[in-house]
Amino acid sequence: MDFSLSEEQLMIQQAAREFAQNDLKPGVIQRDTDMSYPTEGVQKMSELGFMGMMVDTKYGGSGMDTISYTLAMEEISKVDASCSVIMSVNNSLVCAGIEKYASEENKQKYLPDLATGAKIGAFCLSEPEAGSDATSQRTTAEDKGDYYLLNGTKNWITNGKKAGIYVVIAQTDIEKGHKGINAFIVEADWEGVSTGIKEDKLGIRSSDTSSVMFADVKVPKENRIGPDGFGFKYAMWTLDGGRIGIAAQALGIAGGAYELATAYSHERAAFGKPINRHQAVAFKLADMATEIEAAKMMVYRSAWLKDQGKPYSQAAAMAKVYASEVAMKTTVEAVQVHGGYGYVKEYHVERLMRDAKITQIYEGTSEIQRLVISRNVINGDLYLPID
Ligand code: CAA
């Protein structure tokens, strides 16, 4: 067993840390307040090769491993989880699935723009009445011969308004249940595609979340991903990888709050000594450090399993459920360590606390992760990569 990171992984971690601390931190409070999209941050992430980190270099990506991706996600999330979710969705919910399962023609057509950040991707699965119960899709794609006619509404879509390319999950044959679901690549400027308002959210406020509507959109046959009826398994495979990204995001949010709380505990004195000389505060820091370390092991291991081509569905679900709980607990305690200062925006921890909550909800709620874990525990690790 070797816990060390490679030279390349350490360099990526350092580059992501410098980018987050130098470029993202200065404007992060303002962007959170006015819900403004991190345009410059996304531009810089594109220049750093973070928008298509795991995509093969032949399609314009950075050709890195999943561990490097989790390291970059973690460092960026310590400062700005709005930015990291934009990156995460583009990498693991859009690029990864297209690279693994789309036709060669579609890979060549779509991946270079997505991997370089020239176009942003969005993953359209959730609907007003189908969140956790993802097989109950109401969006339909009617087979019209040489194209599909797409109709329906998708909700809570990250990158909804900014995306140039959508991966859309839709029902093509209701009779067949999940085997009648397909995934399609849809371009944002096609006739019949529109978006709703930017959602006013509790956290990750500067990220772009909206509904996306499809009204009689003609999707060419060749834009279906994989064989007919493969869409649900495609979505599940994609989400297994996405959950590693969100677990890394949760780990980063927790780490960011811990770093701030530790630094503040040295500066702030009470009863004649720094507050970290009081056991009440010191033990909080000890618990944070211990739980973050445990989450880190789970997140890195799930990424390692994916890189090794081993089953990682259960490991990803475990990493997400645990890291998101650690993020929630650590950020609440970091506010507590800061006392009254923690409750105001200037000290960053209240934003991290608000941002942490979404990691227990998106890309499968904690309840869904427990469902996935329990099925694996009872039946064995079920989901090998599908080739
Ligand atoms: N990999 C491959 N195949 C899988 C799979 C996986 N991880 N999980 C399930 N499958 C297959 C099953 O083998 C089964 O196939 P067969 O019938 O051929 O055996 C099929 O898919 C159906 O599986 P289930 O019977 O387990 O389906 P279910 O209805 O019980 O639900 C679920 C499964 C795990 C609850 C699933 O619906 C789920 O993950 N729901 C949560 C959806 C989710 O995460 N949404 C997040 C939205 S995306 C988002 O948040 C994006 C964003 O912008 C940030």
Coordinates of C-alpha atoms and ligand atoms in Angstrom, one line a residue:
M1 CA 0.0 0.0 0.0
D2 CA 1.4 3.4 -1.0
F3 CA -0.3 6.6 0.2
S4 CA 2.0 9.0 -1.5
L5 CA 1.0 11.2 -4.4
S6 CA 3.1 11.3 -7.6
E7 CA 5.1 14.4 -8.7
E8 CA 2.5 15.2 -11.3
Q9 CA -0.4 14.9 -8.8
L10 CA 1.4 17.1 -6.3
M11 CA 1.9 19.7 -9.1
I12 CA -1.7 19.7 -9.9
Q13 CA -2.7 20.0 -6.3
Q14 CA -0.3 23.0 -5.9
A15 CA -1.6 24.7 -9.1
A16 CA -5.2 24.3 -8.0
R17 CA -4.4 25.6 -4.6
E18 CA -2.7 28.7 -6.0
F19 CA -5.5 29.4 -8.4
A20 CA -8.1 29.1 -5.7
Q21 CA -6.3 31.2 -3.2
N22 CA -5.0 33.9 -5.6
D23 CA -7.8 34.1 -8.3
L24 CA -11.0 32.9 -6.7
K25 CA -10.8 34.1 -3.1
P26 CA -10.7 37.8 -3.7
G27 CA -14.2 38.1 -5.3
V28 CA -15.9 35.0 -3.8
I29 CA -18.0 36.9 -1.2
Q30 CA -19.3 39.3 -3.7
R31 CA -20.2 36.6 -6.2
D32 CA -22.0 34.7 -3.5
T33 CA -24.0 37.9 -2.5
D34 CA -25.1 38.9 -6.0
M35 CA -25.2 35.4 -7.5
S36 CA -22.8 36.4 -10.2
Y37 CA -21.3 33.7 -12.4
P38 CA -17.6 33.2 -12.0
T39 CA -16.8 34.0 -15.6
E40 CA -13.1 34.7 -15.1
G41 CA -12.7 31.7 -12.8
V42 CA -14.1 29.4 -15.4
Q43 CA -11.9 31.0 -18.1
K44 CA -8.8 30.3 -15.9
M45 CA -10.0 26.8 -15.1
S46 CA -10.1 26.2 -18.9
E47 CA -6.6 27.6 -19.3
L48 CA -5.3 25.4 -16.6
G49 CA -6.8 22.3 -18.3
F50 CA -9.3 21.7 -15.4
M51 CA -12.4 21.5 -17.6
G52 CA -11.5 18.3 -19.3
M53 CA -9.0 16.8 -16.8
M54 CA -9.5 13.2 -17.6
V55 CA -10.3 13.5 -21.3
D56 CA -7.7 12.0 -23.6
T57 CA -5.3 14.5 -25.1
K58 CA -6.3 13.4 -28.6
Y59 CA -9.7 15.0 -27.8
G60 CA -8.2 18.2 -26.4
G61 CA -8.3 17.1 -22.7
S62 CA -5.5 17.0 -20.1
G63 CA -5.2 13.2 -20.0
M64 CA -4.9 13.0 -16.2
D65 CA -6.1 10.5 -13.7
T66 CA -9.1 10.6 -11.4
I67 CA -6.9 11.2 -8.4
S68 CA -5.6 14.4 -10.0
Y69 CA -9.1 15.5 -10.6
T70 CA -10.2 14.9 -7.0
L71 CA -7.1 16.9 -5.8
A72 CA -8.0 19.9 -8.0
M73 CA -11.7 19.7 -7.0
E74 CA -10.7 19.6 -3.3
E75 CA -8.4 22.7 -3.5
I76 CA -10.9 24.7 -5.5
S77 CA -13.8 23.7 -3.2
K78 CA -11.9 25.0 -0.2
V79 CA -12.5 28.5 -1.6
D80 CA -15.3 28.4 -4.1
A81 CA -17.7 25.5 -4.4
S82 CA -19.7 27.3 -7.0
C83 CA -16.7 27.2 -9.3
S84 CA -15.9 23.6 -8.5
V85 CA -19.4 22.3 -9.3
I86 CA -19.2 23.9 -12.7
M87 CA -15.9 22.0 -13.2
S88 CA -17.3 18.8 -11.7
V89 CA -20.4 18.6 -13.9
N90 CA -18.3 19.4 -17.1
N91 CA -15.7 16.7 -16.2
S92 CA -17.6 13.8 -14.7
L93 CA -21.2 14.2 -15.8
V94 CA -20.6 15.4 -19.4
C95 CA -17.1 14.7 -20.7
A96 CA -16.6 11.3 -19.0
G97 CA -19.8 9.7 -20.3
I98 CA -19.3 11.0 -23.9
E99 CA -15.8 9.8 -24.0
K100 CA -16.7 6.3 -22.8
Y101 CA -19.9 5.7 -24.6
A102 CA -20.6 8.1 -27.5
S103 CA -19.7 7.3 -31.1
E104 CA -16.2 8.2 -32.3
E105 CA -17.8 10.9 -34.6
N106 CA -19.5 12.5 -31.6
K107 CA -16.4 12.4 -29.5
Q108 CA -14.5 14.2 -32.2
K109 CA -17.4 16.7 -32.6
Y110 CA -18.1 17.6 -29.0
L111 CA -15.2 16.7 -26.7
P112 CA -12.6 19.3 -27.9
D113 CA -14.9 22.2 -27.1
L114 CA -16.0 20.7 -23.8
A115 CA -12.6 19.6 -22.7
T116 CA -11.0 23.0 -23.4
G117 CA -13.9 25.0 -21.8
A118 CA -14.8 26.6 -25.2
K119 CA -18.3 25.2 -24.5
I120 CA -19.7 24.2 -21.1
G121 CA -21.7 21.0 -20.6
A122 CA -24.8 20.2 -18.5
F123 CA -26.3 16.9 -17.5
C124 CA -30.1 16.9 -17.7
L125 CA -31.6 14.0 -15.7
S126 CA -33.7 15.5 -12.8
E127 CA -37.2 16.6 -13.5
P128 CA -39.9 18.4 -11.5
E129 CA -41.3 15.1 -10.5
A130 CA -38.3 12.7 -11.0
G131 CA -35.3 13.5 -8.7
S132 CA -34.3 10.4 -6.7
D133 CA -36.7 8.2 -8.7
A134 CA -34.7 8.6 -11.8
T135 CA -36.5 5.9 -13.8
S136 CA -39.7 8.0 -13.8
Q137 CA -38.7 10.2 -16.6
R138 CA -41.5 12.3 -18.2
T139 CA -39.3 13.9 -20.9
T140 CA -40.0 12.0 -24.1
A141 CA -37.9 11.4 -27.2
E142 CA -40.2 10.1 -29.9
D143 CA -38.5 8.1 -32.7
K144 CA -39.4 9.8 -35.9
G145 CA -37.2 7.8 -38.3
D146 CA -34.0 9.8 -38.8
Y147 CA -34.4 12.0 -35.7
Y148 CA -36.0 12.0 -32.2
L149 CA -38.5 14.6 -31.2
L150 CA -37.6 15.7 -27.7
N151 CA -40.2 17.2 -25.3
G152 CA -40.0 17.9 -21.6
T153 CA -38.6 20.0 -18.7
K154 CA -35.5 19.3 -16.7
N155 CA -35.0 20.9 -13.2
W156 CA -32.1 22.0 -11.1
I157 CA -29.6 21.8 -13.9
T158 CA -26.1 22.9 -13.1
N159 CA -24.7 25.1 -15.9
G160 CA -28.3 25.2 -17.2
K161 CA -28.1 28.7 -18.8
K162 CA -24.4 28.7 -19.6
A163 CA -24.2 25.4 -21.3
G164 CA -23.5 25.0 -25.0
I165 CA -24.1 21.2 -24.9
Y166 CA -26.6 19.2 -22.9
V167 CA -26.6 15.5 -22.2
V168 CA -30.4 14.8 -21.9
I169 CA -32.0 11.7 -20.5
A170 CA -35.4 10.9 -21.9
Q171 CA -38.0 8.2 -22.3
T172 CA -38.3 6.7 -25.7
D173 CA -40.6 3.8 -24.8
I174 CA -42.6 4.1 -21.6
E175 CA -43.7 0.4 -21.9
K176 CA -40.1 -0.7 -21.4
G177 CA -39.5 1.1 -18.1
H178 CA -35.8 1.9 -17.6
K179 CA -34.9 -0.1 -20.7
G180 CA -36.9 2.5 -22.7
I181 CA -34.7 5.4 -21.6
N182 CA -32.0 6.9 -23.8
A183 CA -29.3 9.6 -23.5
F184 CA -28.9 12.3 -26.2
I185 CA -26.4 15.0 -26.9
V186 CA -28.3 18.2 -27.6
E187 CA -26.9 21.6 -28.6
A188 CA -28.1 24.6 -26.7
D189 CA -28.8 26.7 -29.9
W190 CA -31.1 24.2 -31.5
E191 CA -34.7 25.3 -32.1
G192 CA -37.0 24.5 -29.2
V193 CA -34.4 24.6 -26.4
S194 CA -34.9 27.3 -23.7
T195 CA -34.0 27.8 -20.1
G196 CA -35.7 29.2 -17.0
I197 CA -34.5 31.8 -14.5
K198 CA -31.3 31.3 -12.5
E199 CA -32.3 29.8 -9.2
D200 CA -31.8 31.8 -6.0
K201 CA -30.2 29.2 -3.8
L202 CA -29.0 28.8 -0.2
G203 CA -25.5 28.0 -1.2
I204 CA -23.3 27.6 -4.3
R205 CA -25.1 30.8 -5.3
S206 CA -22.8 32.0 -8.1
S207 CA -23.1 28.7 -10.0
D208 CA -25.7 28.6 -12.7
T209 CA -28.7 26.4 -11.8
S210 CA -31.9 26.6 -13.9
S211 CA -34.5 24.5 -15.5
V212 CA -34.1 23.6 -19.2
M213 CA -37.0 23.1 -21.5
F214 CA -37.3 21.1 -24.7
A215 CA -40.2 21.8 -27.1
D216 CA -40.3 19.7 -30.2
V217 CA -36.5 19.7 -30.5
K218 CA -35.3 17.6 -33.4
V219 CA -32.3 15.4 -32.2
P220 CA -30.5 13.6 -35.0
K221 CA -30.4 9.8 -34.6
E222 CA -26.6 9.8 -34.4
N223 CA -26.8 12.0 -31.2
R224 CA -28.2 9.1 -29.2
I225 CA -25.5 7.8 -26.9
G226 CA -25.0 4.0 -27.0
P227 CA -27.4 1.4 -28.1
D228 CA -31.2 1.8 -27.9
G229 CA -32.4 1.6 -24.3
F230 CA -29.0 2.2 -22.7
G231 CA -29.8 5.6 -21.3
F232 CA -30.6 4.7 -17.7
K233 CA -27.5 2.6 -17.2
Y234 CA -25.5 5.4 -18.9
A235 CA -26.9 7.9 -16.3
M236 CA -26.1 5.5 -13.5
W237 CA -22.6 4.9 -14.7
T238 CA -22.1 8.6 -15.2
L239 CA -23.4 9.4 -11.7
D240 CA -21.0 6.8 -10.1
G241 CA -18.1 8.9 -11.4
G242 CA -19.9 12.2 -10.6
R243 CA -20.2 11.1 -7.0
I244 CA -16.4 10.9 -6.6
G245 CA -16.3 14.6 -7.8
I246 CA -18.9 15.7 -5.3
A247 CA -17.3 13.7 -2.5
A248 CA -14.1 15.6 -3.4
Q249 CA -16.0 18.9 -3.3
A250 CA -17.4 18.0 0.2
L251 CA -13.9 17.1 1.3
G252 CA -12.6 20.5 0.1
I253 CA -15.4 22.5 1.7
A254 CA -14.6 20.7 5.0
G255 CA -10.9 21.3 4.5
G256 CA -11.5 25.0 3.8
A257 CA -13.5 25.5 6.9
Y258 CA -11.0 23.6 9.0
E259 CA -8.1 25.7 7.7
L260 CA -10.0 28.9 8.5
A261 CA -11.0 27.7 12.0
T262 CA -7.5 26.6 12.8
A263 CA -5.9 29.9 11.6
Y264 CA -8.5 31.9 13.6
S265 CA -8.0 29.9 16.7
H266 CA -4.4 31.1 16.8
E267 CA -5.3 34.7 16.3
R268 CA -8.2 35.0 18.7
A269 CA -7.6 35.2 22.4
A270 CA -10.0 34.7 25.3
F271 CA -9.5 34.4 29.0
G272 CA -5.8 35.4 28.5
K273 CA -4.7 32.9 25.9
P274 CA -5.4 31.8 22.3
I275 CA -8.7 30.1 22.0
N276 CA -7.0 26.9 20.8
R277 CA -5.4 26.6 24.2
H278 CA -8.9 25.9 25.6
Q279 CA -9.8 22.3 25.3
A280 CA -13.3 23.2 24.2
V281 CA -11.8 24.6 20.9
A282 CA -8.8 22.3 20.7
F283 CA -11.0 19.2 20.7
K284 CA -13.2 20.6 18.0
L285 CA -10.2 21.0 15.8
A286 CA -9.0 17.5 16.7
D287 CA -12.4 16.0 15.6
M288 CA -12.4 18.1 12.4
A289 CA -8.9 16.9 11.5
T290 CA -9.7 13.3 12.2
E291 CA -12.9 13.2 10.3
I292 CA -11.4 15.1 7.3
E293 CA -8.6 12.5 7.2
A294 CA -11.0 9.6 7.2
A295 CA -13.1 11.3 4.4
K296 CA -9.9 11.9 2.4
M297 CA -9.0 8.2 2.5
M298 CA -12.4 7.3 1.2
V299 CA -12.5 9.9 -1.6
Y300 CA -8.9 9.2 -2.8
R301 CA -9.6 5.4 -2.7
S302 CA -12.8 5.7 -4.8
A303 CA -10.8 7.7 -7.3
W304 CA -8.0 5.1 -7.2
L305 CA -10.4 2.3 -7.8
K306 CA -11.8 4.0 -10.8
D307 CA -8.3 4.6 -12.2
Q308 CA -7.5 0.9 -11.7
G309 CA -10.6 -0.2 -13.6
K310 CA -12.0 -1.8 -10.5
P311 CA -15.7 -1.5 -9.3
Y312 CA -16.2 1.8 -7.6
S313 CA -19.9 2.3 -7.4
Q314 CA -20.1 1.4 -3.7
A315 CA -16.9 3.2 -2.8
A316 CA -18.1 6.4 -4.5
A317 CA -21.4 6.3 -2.7
M318 CA -19.7 5.7 0.6
A319 CA -17.2 8.5 0.0
K320 CA -20.0 10.9 -0.9
V321 CA -22.3 10.1 2.0
Y322 CA -19.4 10.3 4.5
A323 CA -17.6 13.3 3.1
S324 CA -20.8 15.3 2.8
E325 CA -21.7 14.6 6.4
V326 CA -18.1 15.7 7.4
A327 CA -18.5 18.9 5.3
M328 CA -21.8 19.7 7.1
K329 CA -20.5 19.0 10.6
T330 CA -17.1 20.7 10.1
T331 CA -18.5 23.9 8.6
V332 CA -21.1 24.2 11.5
E333 CA -18.2 23.7 14.0
A334 CA -16.0 26.2 12.1
V335 CA -18.7 28.8 12.5
Q336 CA -18.9 28.0 16.2
V337 CA -15.1 28.4 16.6
H338 CA -15.4 31.8 15.0
G339 CA -18.2 32.8 17.4
G340 CA -20.0 36.0 16.3
Y341 CA -17.5 36.6 13.5
G342 CA -18.4 33.2 12.0
Y343 CA -21.9 34.5 11.5
V344 CA -20.9 37.3 9.2
K345 CA -19.8 37.0 5.5
E346 CA -16.4 38.5 5.8
Y347 CA -15.0 35.4 7.6
H348 CA -16.1 32.9 4.8
V349 CA -17.2 30.1 7.1
E350 CA -20.9 30.9 7.0
R351 CA -20.8 30.6 3.2
L352 CA -18.9 27.3 3.4
M353 CA -21.7 26.1 5.8
R354 CA -24.4 27.0 3.3
D355 CA -22.4 25.5 0.4
A356 CA -21.9 22.2 2.3
K357 CA -25.6 21.4 2.4
I358 CA -25.9 20.8 -1.3
T359 CA -23.3 18.0 -1.2
Q360 CA -25.9 15.9 0.7
I361 CA -28.5 16.5 -2.0
Y362 CA -27.2 16.6 -5.6
E363 CA -25.9 13.8 -7.7
G364 CA -28.0 11.5 -5.4
T365 CA -29.1 12.4 -1.9
S366 CA -27.5 10.8 1.2
E367 CA -30.6 8.6 1.3
I368 CA -30.0 7.4 -2.3
Q369 CA -26.3 6.8 -1.5
R370 CA -27.4 4.6 1.5
L371 CA -29.7 2.7 -0.9
V372 CA -26.8 2.1 -3.3
I373 CA -24.5 1.1 -0.5
S374 CA -27.1 -1.3 1.1
R375 CA -27.8 -3.0 -2.2
N376 CA -24.1 -3.5 -2.7
V377 CA -23.6 -4.7 0.9
I378 CA -26.4 -7.2 0.5
N379 CA -25.7 -8.4 -3.1
G380 CA -22.0 -7.7 -3.6
D381 CA -20.4 -4.9 -5.5
L382 CA -22.8 -4.9 -8.4
Y383 CA -21.7 -2.5 -11.0
L384 CA -18.6 -3.2 -13.0
P385 CA -17.7 -0.8 -15.7
I386 CA -19.8 -1.6 -18.8
D387 CA -17.7 -2.0 -21.9
Ligands
CAA1 N1 -24.2 1.2 -13.1 C1 -24.7 0.5 -14.1 N2 -26.0 0.0 -14.0 C2 -26.7 0.3 -13.0 C3 -26.3 1.1 -11.9 C4 -24.9 1.5 -12.0 N3 -24.4 2.3 -11.0 N4 -27.2 1.2 -11.0 C5 -28.3 0.6 -11.5 N5 -28.0 0.0 -12.7 C6 -28.9 -0.8 -13.5 C7 -29.4 -2.0 -12.8 O1 -28.5 -3.1 -12.9 C8 -30.8 -2.2 -13.5 O2 -30.5 -2.9 -14.7 P1 -31.2 -4.4 -15.0 O3 -32.7 -4.1 -14.9 O4 -30.8 -4.7 -16.4 O5 -30.7 -5.3 -14.0 C9 -31.2 -0.8 -13.8 O6 -30.0 0.0 -13.8 C10 -32.2 -0.3 -12.9 O7 -31.6 -0.3 -11.6 P2 -32.5 -0.3 -10.3 O8 -33.5 -1.4 -10.4 O9 -31.5 -0.4 -9.1 O10 -33.3 1.1 -10.4 P3 -34.1 1.8 -9.2 O11 -35.3 2.4 -9.9 O12 -34.3 1.0 -8.0 O13 -33.2 3.1 -8.8 C11 -31.4 4.4 -8.0 C12 -31.8 3.1 -8.7 C13 -30.0 4.1 -7.5 C14 -32.3 4.8 -6.9 C15 -31.3 5.5 -9.1 O14 -32.6 5.9 -9.6 C16 -30.6 6.7 -8.6 O15 -29.3 6.8 -8.6 N6 -31.3 7.8 -8.3 C17 -30.7 9.1 -7.9 C18 -30.6 9.9 -9.2 C19 -29.6 11.0 -9.0 O16 -28.5 10.8 -8.5 N7 -29.9 12.2 -9.4 C20 -29.0 13.3 -9.4 C21 -29.3 14.2 -10.5 S1 -27.9 14.7 -11.4 C22 -27.4 16.1 -10.6 O17 -27.5 16.4 -9.5 C23 -26.6 16.9 -11.6 C24 -26.1 18.3 -11.2 O18 -26.4 19.2 -12.0 C25 -25.2 18.5 -10.1

